[in-house]
């Protein structure tokens, strides 16, 4: 165990994932965004290539020029591929950038055996808890990831480096149990955490997550749950009275 934890704590700086135009959105989805009111979203939201009708539960008000919409649940603007140009062109680029970011994150090499299937996918406690936090680098899981207690990210080597990058590659699904927190310490920043997920993501009631979710399928936030980060979903984003806050650049 001591050897494994020492390997886990080793620090190798890695480059960030470039989100391109997808960076502009708190939520970007290819097949739809639904909300059970009231959710609280800080940042722009968008759907493409599906039409604006796939944003449900928002009581959307269209702008007079037809390029964007607004909702009382969104501190920001809503966009869709069916809106008037230049919106569809912008969104085509954003979706391509989202997909490229997913591919980049999935392809990053992991040369640290201690960070492959850490804890057999059960995170928290001795695998990511307060005394064994996740440090900068790539973590790879061939299985589902289940966060069962508070999960901590520390800035590079715990030295307070705000540029520390974390990439979590998950071949299965991610589940965060109810009432749990993902926490940042010593300079770790939500904008530099990338969850690359081949399956789906589910954040249970009153749980909190940090980072950019690059998801191949759907992302669900249950009642009272929250995210400091972005939902970049290649299928749907489902919110149930959730709070989503796009991180500062």
Short mmCIF file of N, CA, C and O in Angstrom, two decimals, residues 104-228:
data_model
loop_
_atom_site.label_atom_id
_atom_site.label_comp_id
_atom_site.label_asym_id
_atom_site.label_seq_id
_atom_site.Cartn_x
_atom_site.Cartn_y
_atom_site.Cartn_z
N UNK A 104 -9.06 13.56 -27.63
CA UNK A 104 -7.77 13.90 -27.05
C UNK A 104 -7.63 13.32 -25.65
O UNK A 104 -6.64 12.65 -25.33
N UNK A 105 -8.65 13.54 -24.82
CA UNK A 105 -8.60 13.03 -23.45
C UNK A 105 -8.52 11.51 -23.41
O UNK A 105 -7.78 10.93 -22.62
N UNK A 106 -9.28 10.86 -24.28
CA UNK A 106 -9.29 9.39 -24.31
C UNK A 106 -7.95 8.82 -24.75
O UNK A 106 -7.58 7.70 -24.35
N UNK A 107 -7.22 9.58 -25.55
CA UNK A 107 -5.97 9.07 -26.11
C UNK A 107 -4.73 9.41 -25.32
O UNK A 107 -3.62 8.97 -25.69
N UNK A 108 -4.88 10.14 -24.22
CA UNK A 108 -3.69 10.50 -23.45
C UNK A 108 -3.07 9.25 -22.81
O UNK A 108 -3.78 8.44 -22.19
N UNK A 109 -1.76 9.07 -22.94
CA UNK A 109 -1.11 7.89 -22.36
C UNK A 109 -1.04 7.96 -20.84
O UNK A 109 -0.94 9.04 -20.26
N UNK A 110 -1.10 6.80 -20.22
CA UNK A 110 -0.94 6.68 -18.76
C UNK A 110 0.18 5.68 -18.51
O UNK A 110 0.01 4.48 -18.71
N UNK A 111 1.32 6.17 -18.06
CA UNK A 111 2.49 5.33 -17.85
C UNK A 111 2.73 5.02 -16.38
O UNK A 111 3.78 4.49 -16.01
N UNK A 112 1.75 5.34 -15.55
CA UNK A 112 1.87 5.10 -14.10
C UNK A 112 0.90 3.98 -13.72
O UNK A 112 -0.31 4.19 -13.65
N UNK A 113 1.42 2.79 -13.47
CA UNK A 113 0.57 1.63 -13.18
C UNK A 113 -0.32 1.85 -11.96
O UNK A 113 -1.41 1.29 -11.88
N UNK A 114 0.16 2.67 -11.01
CA UNK A 114 -0.63 2.92 -9.81
C UNK A 114 -1.89 3.71 -10.10
O UNK A 114 -2.82 3.74 -9.28
N UNK A 115 -1.95 4.34 -11.29
CA UNK A 115 -3.11 5.15 -11.64
C UNK A 115 -4.00 4.45 -12.68
O UNK A 115 -4.83 5.08 -13.30
N UNK A 116 -3.80 3.15 -12.83
CA UNK A 116 -4.66 2.36 -13.71
C UNK A 116 -5.57 1.51 -12.84
O UNK A 116 -5.12 0.73 -12.01
N UNK A 117 -6.88 1.72 -12.98
CA UNK A 117 -7.89 1.03 -12.17
C UNK A 117 -7.64 1.23 -10.67
O UNK A 117 -7.75 0.29 -9.87
N UNK A 118 -7.33 2.47 -10.32
CA UNK A 118 -7.11 2.84 -8.92
C UNK A 118 -8.32 2.42 -8.07
O UNK A 118 -9.46 2.76 -8.37
N UNK A 119 -8.04 1.66 -7.01
CA UNK A 119 -9.11 1.24 -6.11
C UNK A 119 -10.17 0.39 -6.77
O UNK A 119 -11.30 0.30 -6.26
N UNK A 120 -9.82 -0.23 -7.90
CA UNK A 120 -10.80 -1.02 -8.68
C UNK A 120 -12.02 -0.17 -9.05
O UNK A 120 -13.12 -0.69 -9.22
N UNK A 121 -11.79 1.15 -9.18
CA UNK A 121 -12.86 2.05 -9.57
C UNK A 121 -13.69 2.58 -8.41
O UNK A 121 -14.61 3.37 -8.63
N UNK A 122 -13.39 2.19 -7.18
CA UNK A 122 -14.10 2.69 -6.00
C UNK A 122 -13.26 3.81 -5.40
O UNK A 122 -12.18 3.55 -4.82
N UNK A 123 -13.71 5.04 -5.53
CA UNK A 123 -12.91 6.19 -5.14
C UNK A 123 -13.43 6.85 -3.87
O UNK A 123 -14.63 6.90 -3.61
N UNK A 124 -12.48 7.41 -3.12
CA UNK A 124 -12.73 7.98 -1.81
C UNK A 124 -11.93 7.20 -0.78
O UNK A 124 -11.41 6.12 -1.07
N UNK A 125 -11.78 7.74 0.42
CA UNK A 125 -11.01 7.02 1.44
C UNK A 125 -9.55 6.91 1.06
O UNK A 125 -8.89 7.90 0.76
N UNK A 126 -9.01 5.68 1.02
CA UNK A 126 -7.59 5.49 0.73
C UNK A 126 -7.27 5.70 -0.74
O UNK A 126 -6.11 5.74 -1.12
N UNK A 127 -8.29 5.86 -1.57
CA UNK A 127 -8.07 6.12 -3.00
C UNK A 127 -8.77 7.43 -3.38
O UNK A 127 -9.88 7.44 -3.90
N UNK A 128 -8.12 8.54 -3.04
CA UNK A 128 -8.66 9.85 -3.38
C UNK A 128 -9.26 10.60 -2.22
O UNK A 128 -9.81 11.69 -2.40
N UNK A 129 -9.17 10.04 -1.01
CA UNK A 129 -9.67 10.73 0.17
C UNK A 129 -8.73 11.81 0.65
O UNK A 129 -7.73 12.12 0.00
N UNK A 130 -8.99 12.42 1.81
CA UNK A 130 -8.20 13.58 2.26
C UNK A 130 -6.73 13.28 2.50
O UNK A 130 -5.89 14.17 2.37
N UNK A 131 -6.39 12.03 2.85
CA UNK A 131 -4.98 11.70 3.08
C UNK A 131 -4.32 11.07 1.86
O UNK A 131 -3.12 10.81 1.87
N UNK A 132 -5.08 10.83 0.81
CA UNK A 132 -4.53 10.25 -0.43
C UNK A 132 -5.20 10.88 -1.63
O UNK A 132 -5.82 10.20 -2.45
N UNK A 133 -5.09 12.21 -1.77
CA UNK A 133 -5.79 12.92 -2.84
C UNK A 133 -5.24 12.58 -4.22
O UNK A 133 -4.13 12.08 -4.36
N UNK A 134 -6.04 12.86 -5.24
CA UNK A 134 -5.57 12.71 -6.61
C UNK A 134 -4.66 13.88 -6.96
O UNK A 134 -5.00 15.04 -6.71
N UNK A 135 -3.50 13.56 -7.53
CA UNK A 135 -2.54 14.57 -7.97
C UNK A 135 -2.61 14.71 -9.49
O UNK A 135 -3.24 13.91 -10.17
N UNK A 136 -1.95 15.72 -10.01
CA UNK A 136 -1.98 15.96 -11.45
C UNK A 136 -1.53 14.73 -12.22
O UNK A 136 -0.64 13.99 -11.80
N UNK A 137 -2.18 14.48 -13.37
CA UNK A 137 -1.83 13.35 -14.20
C UNK A 137 -3.04 12.67 -14.80
O UNK A 137 -4.17 13.17 -14.73
N UNK A 138 -2.80 11.51 -15.39
CA UNK A 138 -3.84 10.73 -16.06
C UNK A 138 -4.19 9.53 -15.20
O UNK A 138 -3.31 8.82 -14.70
N UNK A 139 -5.50 9.32 -15.02
CA UNK A 139 -6.02 8.16 -14.30
C UNK A 139 -6.90 7.38 -15.27
O UNK A 139 -7.77 7.96 -15.93
N UNK A 140 -6.69 6.07 -15.34
CA UNK A 140 -7.38 5.25 -16.33
C UNK A 140 -8.16 4.14 -15.64
O UNK A 140 -7.61 3.43 -14.78
N UNK A 141 -9.42 3.99 -16.05
CA UNK A 141 -10.29 2.95 -15.48
C UNK A 141 -10.92 2.14 -16.61
O UNK A 141 -11.59 2.70 -17.48
N UNK A 142 -10.72 0.82 -16.56
CA UNK A 142 -11.35 -0.07 -17.53
C UNK A 142 -12.76 -0.46 -17.09
O UNK A 142 -13.45 -1.18 -17.81
N UNK A 143 -13.14 0.00 -15.90
CA UNK A 143 -14.42 -0.36 -15.30
C UNK A 143 -15.25 0.89 -15.05
O UNK A 143 -14.87 2.00 -15.43
N UNK A 144 -16.39 0.71 -14.38
CA UNK A 144 -17.13 1.86 -13.86
C UNK A 144 -16.33 2.53 -12.76
O UNK A 144 -15.45 1.92 -12.15
N UNK A 145 -16.65 3.81 -12.49
CA UNK A 145 -16.11 4.53 -11.34
C UNK A 145 -17.26 4.87 -10.41
O UNK A 145 -18.27 5.44 -10.84
N UNK A 146 -17.09 4.51 -9.14
CA UNK A 146 -18.11 4.77 -8.13
C UNK A 146 -17.46 5.58 -7.01
O UNK A 146 -16.54 5.10 -6.35
N UNK A 147 -17.92 6.81 -6.83
CA UNK A 147 -17.38 7.67 -5.78
C UNK A 147 -18.25 7.48 -4.54
O UNK A 147 -19.43 7.84 -4.53
N UNK A 148 -17.64 6.89 -3.50
CA UNK A 148 -18.41 6.45 -2.33
C UNK A 148 -18.14 7.30 -1.08
O UNK A 148 -18.80 7.12 -0.06
N UNK A 149 -17.16 8.18 -1.15
CA UNK A 149 -16.90 9.15 -0.09
C UNK A 149 -16.21 10.35 -0.72
O UNK A 149 -15.91 10.35 -1.92
N UNK A 150 -15.96 11.37 0.06
CA UNK A 150 -15.42 12.60 -0.50
C UNK A 150 -14.13 12.35 -1.27
O UNK A 150 -13.25 11.62 -0.82
N UNK A 151 -14.06 12.99 -2.45
CA UNK A 151 -12.92 12.82 -3.34
C UNK A 151 -12.19 14.14 -3.44
O UNK A 151 -12.81 15.19 -3.67
N UNK A 152 -10.85 14.10 -3.31
CA UNK A 152 -10.05 15.32 -3.27
C UNK A 152 -9.08 15.38 -4.45
O UNK A 152 -8.44 14.39 -4.79
N UNK A 153 -8.98 16.57 -5.05
CA UNK A 153 -7.94 16.87 -6.04
C UNK A 153 -7.00 17.91 -5.43
O UNK A 153 -7.46 18.95 -4.95
N UNK A 154 -5.68 17.62 -5.47
CA UNK A 154 -4.69 18.57 -4.98
C UNK A 154 -3.93 19.17 -6.16
O UNK A 154 -3.64 18.47 -7.14
N UNK A 155 -3.58 20.46 -6.04
CA UNK A 155 -2.71 21.09 -7.02
C UNK A 155 -1.40 20.34 -7.11
O UNK A 155 -1.06 19.54 -6.22
N UNK A 156 -0.65 20.56 -8.15
CA UNK A 156 0.53 19.75 -8.47
C UNK A 156 1.42 19.50 -7.27
O UNK A 156 1.98 20.42 -6.68
N UNK A 157 1.51 18.22 -6.90
CA UNK A 157 2.35 17.84 -5.77
C UNK A 157 1.88 18.45 -4.46
O UNK A 157 2.60 18.47 -3.47
N UNK A 158 0.62 18.95 -4.45
CA UNK A 158 0.14 19.61 -3.24
C UNK A 158 0.81 20.95 -3.00
O UNK A 158 0.77 21.50 -1.91
N UNK A 159 1.43 21.52 -4.05
CA UNK A 159 2.20 22.76 -3.90
C UNK A 159 1.42 24.00 -4.29
O UNK A 159 1.97 25.09 -4.36
N UNK A 160 0.15 23.82 -4.60
CA UNK A 160 -0.66 24.98 -4.91
C UNK A 160 -0.54 25.46 -6.34
O UNK A 160 -0.71 26.64 -6.63
N UNK A 161 -0.27 24.56 -7.28
CA UNK A 161 -0.12 24.93 -8.68
C UNK A 161 -1.51 24.96 -9.33
O UNK A 161 -2.13 23.93 -9.52
N UNK A 162 -1.98 26.16 -9.69
CA UNK A 162 -3.32 26.29 -10.26
C UNK A 162 -3.39 25.80 -11.70
O UNK A 162 -4.47 25.71 -12.27
N UNK A 163 -2.23 25.46 -12.31
CA UNK A 163 -2.24 24.95 -13.68
C UNK A 163 -2.23 23.42 -13.73
O UNK A 163 -2.18 22.84 -14.81
N UNK A 164 -2.26 22.76 -12.58
CA UNK A 164 -2.23 21.30 -12.53
C UNK A 164 -3.42 20.72 -13.29
O UNK A 164 -4.56 21.13 -13.09
N UNK A 165 -3.15 19.75 -14.17
CA UNK A 165 -4.18 19.14 -15.03
C UNK A 165 -4.44 17.71 -14.58
O UNK A 165 -3.51 16.95 -14.28
N UNK A 166 -5.72 17.35 -14.56
CA UNK A 166 -6.16 16.01 -14.17
C UNK A 166 -7.03 15.45 -15.29
O UNK A 166 -8.00 16.09 -15.71
N UNK A 167 -6.72 14.25 -15.78
CA UNK A 167 -7.52 13.59 -16.80
C UNK A 167 -7.94 12.23 -16.27
O UNK A 167 -7.09 11.40 -15.93
N UNK A 168 -9.24 12.01 -16.18
CA UNK A 168 -9.78 10.76 -15.67
C UNK A 168 -10.48 10.05 -16.82
O UNK A 168 -11.52 10.51 -17.31
N UNK A 169 -9.88 8.95 -17.28
CA UNK A 169 -10.40 8.18 -18.41
C UNK A 169 -11.22 7.01 -17.88
O UNK A 169 -10.70 6.16 -17.15
N UNK A 170 -12.49 6.97 -18.25
CA UNK A 170 -13.39 5.95 -17.71
C UNK A 170 -14.05 5.20 -18.86
O UNK A 170 -14.80 5.80 -19.66
N UNK A 171 -13.81 3.90 -18.95
CA UNK A 171 -14.39 3.09 -20.02
C UNK A 171 -15.86 2.77 -19.75
O UNK A 171 -16.61 2.47 -20.68
N UNK A 172 -16.28 2.83 -18.49
CA UNK A 172 -17.66 2.53 -18.12
C UNK A 172 -18.41 3.79 -17.74
O UNK A 172 -18.30 4.82 -18.41
N UNK A 173 -19.16 3.72 -16.63
CA UNK A 173 -19.98 4.82 -16.15
C UNK A 173 -19.36 5.44 -14.90
O UNK A 173 -18.50 4.86 -14.26
N UNK A 174 -19.84 6.64 -14.55
CA UNK A 174 -19.48 7.27 -13.28
C UNK A 174 -20.74 7.47 -12.46
O UNK A 174 -21.76 7.98 -12.97
N UNK A 175 -20.68 7.09 -11.17
CA UNK A 175 -21.77 7.32 -10.22
C UNK A 175 -21.19 7.99 -8.99
O UNK A 175 -20.21 7.50 -8.41
N UNK A 176 -21.78 9.11 -8.60
CA UNK A 176 -21.42 9.77 -7.34
C UNK A 176 -22.59 9.62 -6.39
O UNK A 176 -23.71 10.07 -6.68
N UNK A 177 -22.34 9.00 -5.25
CA UNK A 177 -23.41 8.77 -4.28
C UNK A 177 -23.96 10.08 -3.72
O UNK A 177 -23.29 11.12 -3.74
N UNK A 178 -25.16 10.01 -3.18
CA UNK A 178 -25.85 11.18 -2.64
C UNK A 178 -25.05 11.82 -1.50
O UNK A 178 -24.36 11.14 -0.73
N UNK A 179 -25.14 13.14 -1.45
CA UNK A 179 -24.60 13.94 -0.35
C UNK A 179 -23.07 13.94 -0.26
O UNK A 179 -22.51 14.30 0.78
N UNK A 180 -22.40 13.56 -1.34
CA UNK A 180 -20.94 13.55 -1.34
C UNK A 180 -20.39 14.75 -2.10
O UNK A 180 -21.05 15.31 -2.97
N UNK A 181 -19.14 15.09 -1.80
CA UNK A 181 -18.51 16.24 -2.41
C UNK A 181 -17.21 15.84 -3.10
O UNK A 181 -16.41 15.08 -2.55
N UNK A 182 -17.02 16.34 -4.31
CA UNK A 182 -15.69 16.37 -4.91
C UNK A 182 -15.08 17.72 -4.54
O UNK A 182 -15.70 18.76 -4.77
N UNK A 183 -13.90 17.70 -3.94
CA UNK A 183 -13.31 18.91 -3.39
C UNK A 183 -11.96 19.23 -4.02
O UNK A 183 -11.21 18.32 -4.39
N UNK A 184 -11.66 20.52 -4.11
CA UNK A 184 -10.40 20.99 -4.67
C UNK A 184 -9.55 21.60 -3.56
O UNK A 184 -10.06 22.36 -2.73
N UNK A 185 -8.25 21.27 -3.58
CA UNK A 185 -7.35 21.80 -2.56
C UNK A 185 -6.04 22.25 -3.20
O UNK A 185 -5.68 21.81 -4.29
N UNK A 186 -5.36 23.15 -2.50
CA UNK A 186 -3.99 23.54 -2.84
C UNK A 186 -3.83 23.96 -4.29
O UNK A 186 -2.90 23.55 -4.97
N UNK A 187 -4.79 24.76 -4.76
CA UNK A 187 -4.67 25.34 -6.09
C UNK A 187 -5.33 24.56 -7.20
O UNK A 187 -5.39 25.05 -8.33
N UNK A 188 -5.81 23.34 -6.94
CA UNK A 188 -6.50 22.59 -8.00
C UNK A 188 -7.70 23.39 -8.51
O UNK A 188 -8.40 24.04 -7.74
N UNK A 189 -7.92 23.33 -9.83
CA UNK A 189 -8.94 24.17 -10.47
C UNK A 189 -9.88 23.32 -11.30
O UNK A 189 -9.44 22.44 -12.05
N UNK A 190 -11.18 23.60 -11.19
CA UNK A 190 -12.19 22.85 -11.94
C UNK A 190 -11.95 22.91 -13.44
O UNK A 190 -12.21 21.94 -14.15
N UNK A 191 -11.45 24.03 -13.92
CA UNK A 191 -11.27 24.18 -15.37
C UNK A 191 -10.22 23.22 -15.92
O UNK A 191 -10.17 22.97 -17.13
N UNK A 192 -9.37 22.68 -15.04
CA UNK A 192 -8.29 21.78 -15.47
C UNK A 192 -8.54 20.32 -15.11
O UNK A 192 -7.62 19.50 -15.18
N UNK A 193 -9.77 19.99 -14.75
CA UNK A 193 -10.15 18.59 -14.49
C UNK A 193 -11.03 18.12 -15.63
O UNK A 193 -12.02 18.77 -15.98
N UNK A 194 -10.67 16.97 -16.22
CA UNK A 194 -11.39 16.45 -17.39
C UNK A 194 -11.80 15.01 -17.13
O UNK A 194 -10.96 14.12 -16.99
N UNK A 195 -13.12 14.80 -17.05
CA UNK A 195 -13.68 13.46 -16.89
C UNK A 195 -14.07 12.96 -18.28
O UNK A 195 -15.07 13.41 -18.85
N UNK A 196 -13.29 12.05 -18.85
CA UNK A 196 -13.60 11.47 -20.16
C UNK A 196 -14.30 10.14 -19.92
O UNK A 196 -13.70 9.19 -19.42
N UNK A 197 -15.58 10.09 -20.28
CA UNK A 197 -16.43 8.96 -19.88
C UNK A 197 -17.08 8.33 -21.10
O UNK A 197 -17.84 8.99 -21.82
N UNK A 198 -16.81 7.04 -21.31
CA UNK A 198 -17.40 6.34 -22.46
C UNK A 198 -18.85 5.97 -22.22
O UNK A 198 -19.63 5.83 -23.16
N UNK A 199 -19.22 5.78 -20.96
CA UNK A 199 -20.60 5.44 -20.61
C UNK A 199 -21.39 6.68 -20.22
O UNK A 199 -21.33 7.71 -20.90
N UNK A 200 -22.10 6.60 -19.10
CA UNK A 200 -22.89 7.75 -18.64
C UNK A 200 -22.38 8.24 -17.29
O UNK A 200 -21.58 7.59 -16.62
N UNK A 201 -22.87 9.42 -16.91
CA UNK A 201 -22.52 10.02 -15.63
C UNK A 201 -23.80 10.30 -14.86
O UNK A 201 -24.74 10.87 -15.41
N UNK A 202 -23.81 9.90 -13.58
CA UNK A 202 -24.98 10.16 -12.74
C UNK A 202 -24.52 10.69 -11.39
O UNK A 202 -23.74 10.04 -10.68
N UNK A 203 -24.99 11.89 -11.06
CA UNK A 203 -24.66 12.54 -9.81
C UNK A 203 -25.92 12.56 -8.96
O UNK A 203 -26.91 13.20 -9.32
N UNK A 204 -25.87 11.87 -7.83
CA UNK A 204 -27.07 11.66 -7.03
C UNK A 204 -27.43 12.90 -6.20
O UNK A 204 -26.68 13.88 -6.15
N UNK A 205 -28.55 12.82 -5.49
CA UNK A 205 -29.12 13.96 -4.78
C UNK A 205 -28.13 14.61 -3.82
O UNK A 205 -27.47 13.93 -3.03
N UNK A 206 -28.04 15.94 -3.92
CA UNK A 206 -27.23 16.78 -3.04
C UNK A 206 -25.73 16.54 -3.17
O UNK A 206 -24.95 17.06 -2.36
N UNK A 207 -25.29 15.76 -4.15
CA UNK A 207 -23.86 15.56 -4.37
C UNK A 207 -23.29 16.71 -5.20
O UNK A 207 -24.02 17.39 -5.94
N UNK A 208 -21.97 16.90 -5.11
CA UNK A 208 -21.32 17.99 -5.83
C UNK A 208 -20.11 17.47 -6.60
O UNK A 208 -19.30 16.71 -6.06
N UNK A 209 -19.98 17.89 -7.85
CA UNK A 209 -18.89 17.46 -8.72
C UNK A 209 -18.11 18.67 -9.21
O UNK A 209 -18.66 19.79 -9.30
N UNK A 210 -16.85 18.47 -9.54
CA UNK A 210 -15.98 19.51 -10.07
C UNK A 210 -15.37 19.05 -11.39
O UNK A 210 -14.97 17.88 -11.53
N UNK A 211 -15.27 19.96 -12.37
CA UNK A 211 -14.54 19.66 -13.59
C UNK A 211 -15.39 19.61 -14.84
O UNK A 211 -16.61 19.77 -14.80
N UNK A 212 -14.72 19.38 -15.95
CA UNK A 212 -15.36 19.29 -17.26
C UNK A 212 -15.73 17.83 -17.55
O UNK A 212 -14.86 16.96 -17.53
N UNK A 213 -17.01 17.60 -17.80
CA UNK A 213 -17.47 16.24 -18.11
C UNK A 213 -17.53 16.09 -19.62
O UNK A 213 -18.37 16.70 -20.29
N UNK A 214 -16.64 15.27 -20.16
CA UNK A 214 -16.62 14.95 -21.59
C UNK A 214 -17.23 13.55 -21.72
O UNK A 214 -16.55 12.55 -21.52
N UNK A 215 -18.51 13.50 -22.02
CA UNK A 215 -19.25 12.24 -21.93
C UNK A 215 -19.75 11.78 -23.29
O UNK A 215 -20.35 12.56 -24.04
N UNK A 216 -19.51 10.51 -23.58
CA UNK A 216 -19.94 9.93 -24.85
C UNK A 216 -21.45 9.75 -24.91
O UNK A 216 -22.05 9.78 -26.00
N UNK A 217 -22.09 9.55 -23.75
CA UNK A 217 -23.54 9.35 -23.72
C UNK A 217 -24.19 10.43 -22.86
O UNK A 217 -23.93 11.60 -23.05
N UNK A 218 -25.03 10.04 -21.90
CA UNK A 218 -25.84 11.03 -21.18
C UNK A 218 -25.27 11.35 -19.80
O UNK A 218 -24.58 10.55 -19.19
N UNK A 219 -25.63 12.55 -19.33
CA UNK A 219 -25.22 13.04 -18.02
C UNK A 219 -26.47 13.44 -17.25
O UNK A 219 -27.31 14.19 -17.76
N UNK A 220 -26.61 12.93 -16.00
CA UNK A 220 -27.80 13.20 -15.19
C UNK A 220 -27.39 13.75 -13.84
O UNK A 220 -26.54 13.17 -13.15
N UNK A 221 -28.01 14.87 -13.46
CA UNK A 221 -27.84 15.46 -12.14
C UNK A 221 -29.18 15.42 -11.41
O UNK A 221 -30.15 16.05 -11.83
N UNK A 222 -29.22 14.63 -10.32
CA UNK A 222 -30.44 14.42 -9.56
C UNK A 222 -30.69 15.61 -8.63
O UNK A 222 -29.81 16.44 -8.38
N UNK A 223 -31.89 15.69 -8.06
CA UNK A 223 -32.36 16.82 -7.27
C UNK A 223 -31.32 17.31 -6.24
O UNK A 223 -30.83 16.53 -5.42
N UNK A 224 -31.02 18.60 -6.33
CA UNK A 224 -30.13 19.23 -5.37
C UNK A 224 -28.66 19.03 -5.65
O UNK A 224 -27.80 19.55 -4.92
N UNK A 225 -28.30 18.30 -6.70
CA UNK A 225 -26.90 18.09 -7.02
C UNK A 225 -26.33 19.30 -7.76
O UNK A 225 -27.08 20.16 -8.23
N UNK A 226 -25.00 19.35 -7.87
CA UNK A 226 -24.39 20.54 -8.45
C UNK A 226 -23.06 20.20 -9.12
O UNK A 226 -22.43 19.18 -8.84
N UNK A 227 -22.65 21.10 -10.01
CA UNK A 227 -21.39 20.97 -10.74
C UNK A 227 -20.75 22.34 -10.86
O UNK A 227 -21.40 23.30 -11.29
N UNK A 228 -19.48 22.41 -10.51
CA UNK A 228 -18.64 23.54 -10.88
C UNK A 228 -17.80 23.07 -12.05
O UNK A 228 -16.78 22.40 -11.87
#
